Amino acid sequence: MSVEKLTIKLLGFSAPEMERFSAILALAESRLQQAWQMTTAEDADFFLLPSEQLKASLAADISAARCLFYTDDPAIGNLILSDCHKIPRINSLINVLNHRGAQKTIEITANAEAIPEPASPSSGESAPPAPIESQPAPSANDQPADTANFAPDHGLLSALLEHHATPILIKANTVVICVDPSQKLYYCPLSLTQLIPYFDPGIAPQVKPISVPEMQELVGKAKLPPQPLNNLIWYITFKTSQGRLLQGTAPEDIVRLLHWPDLTIPECGHYAKLAAFMHSNTMRLADIAKTTSYPPASVYDFYNACTVVGMTEKADTVQVHEKVADLKQQTVLRKIRDRLKF
Amino acid sequence: MQDSNRIKIVFTGCVGAGKSTAITTISEKSVISTEVKPSEASVIKRKPTTTVAMDYGELTLEGGDKLHLYGTPGQRRFEFMTDLLTKGALGLIVLIDNTHEDPLDELDYYLNLNHSFLLQRPAVIGVTHYDQTIQPSIDDYYDALAERGDPWPVVRADARSLADVKLLLNTLLAILEYG
């Protein structure tokens, strides 16, 4: 007996954070052992909270067994790992939800065993309940191992990176994207964040070449504005890297950012400091994380995305632009940043 | 005015790019604006009024300090104001209207105008009205900057959007801190 559908309610999250969680949950759907659904009902199976500190104020009357938390500490198991903007890591989400889903199955199975079968009205004896095999909790070895490196050779990303001389139509599940490679533009009715579920590497898109007049008619009828193709490629790479470094790259590689990414791409604006640092300094990837205090996984996601669109280069020597520490200016900058609440 | 003690950021750029609008969007109090009907022919056909001296807005910081936001006038005959306004500033936001006849020429002009300031302080290029035309593209702006040897980031921005104006300012802070 297994639970097939589980509900989860988010407490203490902003609307954009809930939207991101929903998108990652959709992306993880094919690898989850149960069907998980977000709900606003009070009787949800599980509750997700930003941190344990908030549990007391937000979910005091809910048992800890039904609570899941975010953490940015990879050493803590059974919690959902996230980046600093509370975006769950897909593999972490899958591991935690599958584990909790299995526990729920065991709990329901155990409860079912404890309830005796009602006596048959036609006889004075009650038949013993049939034994039910309990589901073992999945061990860490059962979870799919993280691929060590990220390869942009899957799904929608692969289709976009292939060289095409003429416009193409890409169909990924229900979404259609028109690409004009010569102008480096794409046309799509969905925004970048709405496209997240279609970034799933398991989706095999269909690619169909079309003529320029066909493309113009198509986008004209739908009144779709042109968007920079590199922004789409950047964002898919950023979202699907999941903290893994690009194939052929090592943390010891010395790299530099040649070109700023488009900071208006969703979430990219939060990497302005990293972009500024990598644009001014040539440094080992591992050392960039230590110096800027961005988590290594975030540095790798950002680096991969910039590299795939040709914005980075590797170097032989480290070159650091030594900034003279100006404590007064640093205080001013902190105050401005706090005021902007960016 | 003791510029060395003032915490200030200056918005500059061509007429109609959105300098006054950007300051109005971010300022916590009513913006002081010095506007008149334009006299330059190139301006008359773009806007009914234009800034003659400067725009001023502010944000209050922790501890009571103020971040002063200044907008330079767009008409070229007031370019002498630029040196006065940028003196002691943390950095420059250069706004370029992408629907201008020659946006890249305008970019060149404002970077040349502020050349001395930019030897010591950073800039962020904000491209406005990009929804109305995507030519020149952001890549074209970067090509123009590369020809000049300038490392500044280029950010699409709507001066009416608080999020976009914050992004411009935050990018400037990022360069000040890490660039």
GROMACS .gro file of N, CA, C and O in nm, chain B residues 86-124:
model
  156
  428THR      N    1   2.867   6.636  -1.055
  428THR     CA    2   2.935   6.508  -1.032
  428THR      C    3   3.047   6.520  -0.929
  428THR      O    4   3.096   6.417  -0.882
  429LYS      N    5   3.083   6.638  -0.892
  429LYS     CA    6   3.193   6.654  -0.796
  429LYS      C    7   3.163   6.581  -0.665
  429LYS      O    8   3.062   6.607  -0.599
  430GLY      N    9   3.247   6.486  -0.630
  430GLY     CA   10   3.229   6.411  -0.506
  430GLY      C   11   3.127   6.299  -0.513
  430GLY      O   12   3.099   6.234  -0.411
  431ALA      N   13   3.072   6.273  -0.631
  431ALA     CA   14   2.969   6.168  -0.642
  431ALA      C   15   3.031   6.029  -0.635
  431ALA      O   16   3.147   6.009  -0.672
  432LEU      N   17   2.950   5.933  -0.589
  432LEU     CA   18   2.997   5.794  -0.583
  432LEU      C   19   3.011   5.736  -0.724
  432LEU      O   20   3.102   5.657  -0.751
  433GLY      N   21   2.917   5.774  -0.811
  433GLY     CA   22   2.920   5.719  -0.946
  433GLY      C   23   2.812   5.782  -1.031
  433GLY      O   24   2.736   5.868  -0.986
  434LEU      N   25   2.806   5.733  -1.154
  434LEU     CA   26   2.720   5.794  -1.256
  434LEU      C   27   2.628   5.689  -1.316
  434LEU      O   28   2.671   5.578  -1.346
  435ILE      N   29   2.501   5.725  -1.331
  435ILE     CA   30   2.409   5.641  -1.409
  435ILE      C   31   2.385   5.716  -1.540
  435ILE      O   32   2.331   5.828  -1.539
  436VAL      N   33   2.428   5.659  -1.650
  436VAL     CA   34   2.411   5.724  -1.780
  436VAL      C   35   2.291   5.660  -1.849
  436VAL      O   36   2.295   5.541  -1.884
  437LEU      N   37   2.185   5.737  -1.865
  437LEU     CA   38   2.063   5.684  -1.929
  437LEU      C   39   2.060   5.726  -2.076
  437LEU      O   40   2.078   5.845  -2.108
  438ILE      N   41   2.038   5.629  -2.162
  438ILE     CA   42   2.032   5.654  -2.305
  438ILE      C   43   1.898   5.605  -2.358
  438ILE      O   44   1.859   5.491  -2.334
  439ASP      N   45   1.829   5.693  -2.428
  439ASP     CA   46   1.700   5.659  -2.488
  439ASP      C   47   1.726   5.582  -2.618
  439ASP      O   48   1.784   5.636  -2.712
  440ASN      N   49   1.684   5.457  -2.622
  440ASN     CA   50   1.714   5.375  -2.739
  440ASN      C   51   1.635   5.418  -2.862
  440ASN      O   52   1.665   5.372  -2.972
  441THR      N   53   1.535   5.506  -2.845
  441THR     CA   54   1.461   5.553  -2.962
  441THR      C   55   1.522   5.681  -3.020
  441THR      O   56   1.472   5.736  -3.117
  442HIS      N   57   1.629   5.728  -2.958
  442HIS     CA   58   1.698   5.846  -3.008
  442HIS      C   59   1.750   5.819  -3.149
  442HIS      O   60   1.773   5.705  -3.187
  443GLU      N   61   1.771   5.928  -3.225
  443GLU     CA   62   1.820   5.910  -3.363
  443GLU      C   63   1.950   5.832  -3.367
  443GLU      O   64   1.972   5.751  -3.457
  444ASP      N   65   2.040   5.860  -3.274
  444ASP     CA   66   2.170   5.793  -3.272
  444ASP      C   67   2.211   5.767  -3.127
  444ASP      O   68   2.293   5.841  -3.071
  445PRO      N   69   2.155   5.663  -3.067
  445PRO     CA   70   2.182   5.638  -2.924
  445PRO      C   71   2.331   5.616  -2.895
  445PRO      O   72   2.380   5.660  -2.790
  446LEU      N   73   2.400   5.550  -2.986
  446LEU     CA   74   2.541   5.520  -2.958
  446LEU      C   75   2.625   5.647  -2.963
  446LEU      O   76   2.725   5.659  -2.890
  447ASP      N   77   2.584   5.741  -3.046
  447ASP     CA   78   2.654   5.869  -3.049
  447ASP      C   79   2.630   5.944  -2.917
  447ASP      O   80   2.719   6.009  -2.863
  448GLU      N   81   2.509   5.934  -2.867
  448GLU     CA   82   2.476   5.996  -2.738
  448GLU      C   83   2.558   5.932  -2.627
  448GLU      O   84   2.609   6.000  -2.537
  449LEU      N   85   2.570   5.800  -2.631
  449LEU     CA   86   2.653   5.730  -2.532
  449LEU      C   87   2.795   5.784  -2.534
  449LEU      O   88   2.854   5.817  -2.431
  450ASP      N   89   2.847   5.795  -2.654
  450ASP     CA   90   2.983   5.845  -2.672
  450ASP      C   91   2.997   5.986  -2.614
  450ASP      O   92   3.094   6.017  -2.544
  451TYR      N   93   2.898   6.069  -2.643
  451TYR     CA   94   2.902   6.208  -2.597
  451TYR      C   95   2.906   6.216  -2.445
  451TYR      O   96   2.990   6.286  -2.388
  452TYR      N   97   2.818   6.142  -2.378
  452TYR     CA   98   2.810   6.154  -2.231
  452TYR      C   99   2.929   6.088  -2.162
  452TYR      O  100   2.971   6.133  -2.054
  453LEU      N  101   2.985   5.987  -2.221
  453LEU     CA  102   3.105   5.928  -2.162
  453LEU      C  103   3.224   6.021  -2.182
  453LEU      O  104   3.309   6.035  -2.092
  454ASN      N  105   3.231   6.089  -2.296
  454ASN     CA  106   3.338   6.188  -2.316
  454ASN      C  107   3.322   6.307  -2.222
  454ASN      O  108   3.420   6.356  -2.164
  455LEU      N  109   3.197   6.351  -2.206
  455LEU     CA  110   3.169   6.466  -2.121
  455LEU      C  111   3.214   6.440  -1.977
  455LEU      O  112   3.262   6.529  -1.908
  456ASN      N  113   3.198   6.316  -1.935
  456ASN     CA  114   3.232   6.279  -1.796
  456ASN      C  115   3.363   6.204  -1.787
  456ASN      O  116   3.388   6.131  -1.689
  457HIS      N  117   3.446   6.221  -1.885
  457HIS     CA  118   3.570   6.142  -1.894
  457HIS      C  119   3.656   6.154  -1.769
  457HIS      O  120   3.703   6.055  -1.712
  458SER      N  121   3.678   6.278  -1.723
  458SER     CA  122   3.765   6.298  -1.606
  458SER      C  123   3.706   6.230  -1.483
  458SER      O  124   3.777   6.166  -1.406
  459PHE      N  125   3.577   6.246  -1.464
  459PHE     CA  126   3.510   6.184  -1.349
  459PHE      C  127   3.524   6.033  -1.355
  459PHE      O  128   3.553   5.968  -1.255
  460LEU      N  129   3.508   5.976  -1.475
  460LEU     CA  130   3.507   5.831  -1.489
  460LEU      C  131   3.646   5.769  -1.481
  460LEU      O  132   3.659   5.647  -1.478
  461LEU      N  133   3.747   5.852  -1.476
  461LEU     CA  134   3.881   5.797  -1.452
  461LEU      C  135   3.892   5.748  -1.307
  461LEU      O  136   3.973   5.663  -1.275
  462GLN      N  137   3.809   5.806  -1.221
  462GLN     CA  138   3.816   5.774  -1.078
  462GLN      C  139   3.694   5.699  -1.027
  462GLN      O  140   3.699   5.632  -0.925
  463ARG      N  141   3.582   5.713  -1.096
  463ARG     CA  142   3.456   5.659  -1.047
  463ARG      C  143   3.385   5.580  -1.154
  463ARG      O  144   3.408   5.602  -1.273
  464PRO      N  145   3.295   5.491  -1.115
  464PRO     CA  146   3.231   5.403  -1.213
  464PRO      C  147   3.101   5.460  -1.270
  464PRO      O  148   3.047   5.557  -1.219
  465ALA      N  149   3.056   5.392  -1.375
  465ALA     CA  150   2.927   5.426  -1.436
  465ALA      C  151   2.851   5.300  -1.468
  465ALA      O  152   2.909   5.192  -1.482
  466VAL      N  153   2.721   5.315  -1.477
  466VAL     CA  154   2.633   5.210  -1.527
  466VAL      C  155   2.553   5.274  -1.640
  466VAL      O  156   2.503   5.385  -1.625
   0.00000   0.00000   0.00000
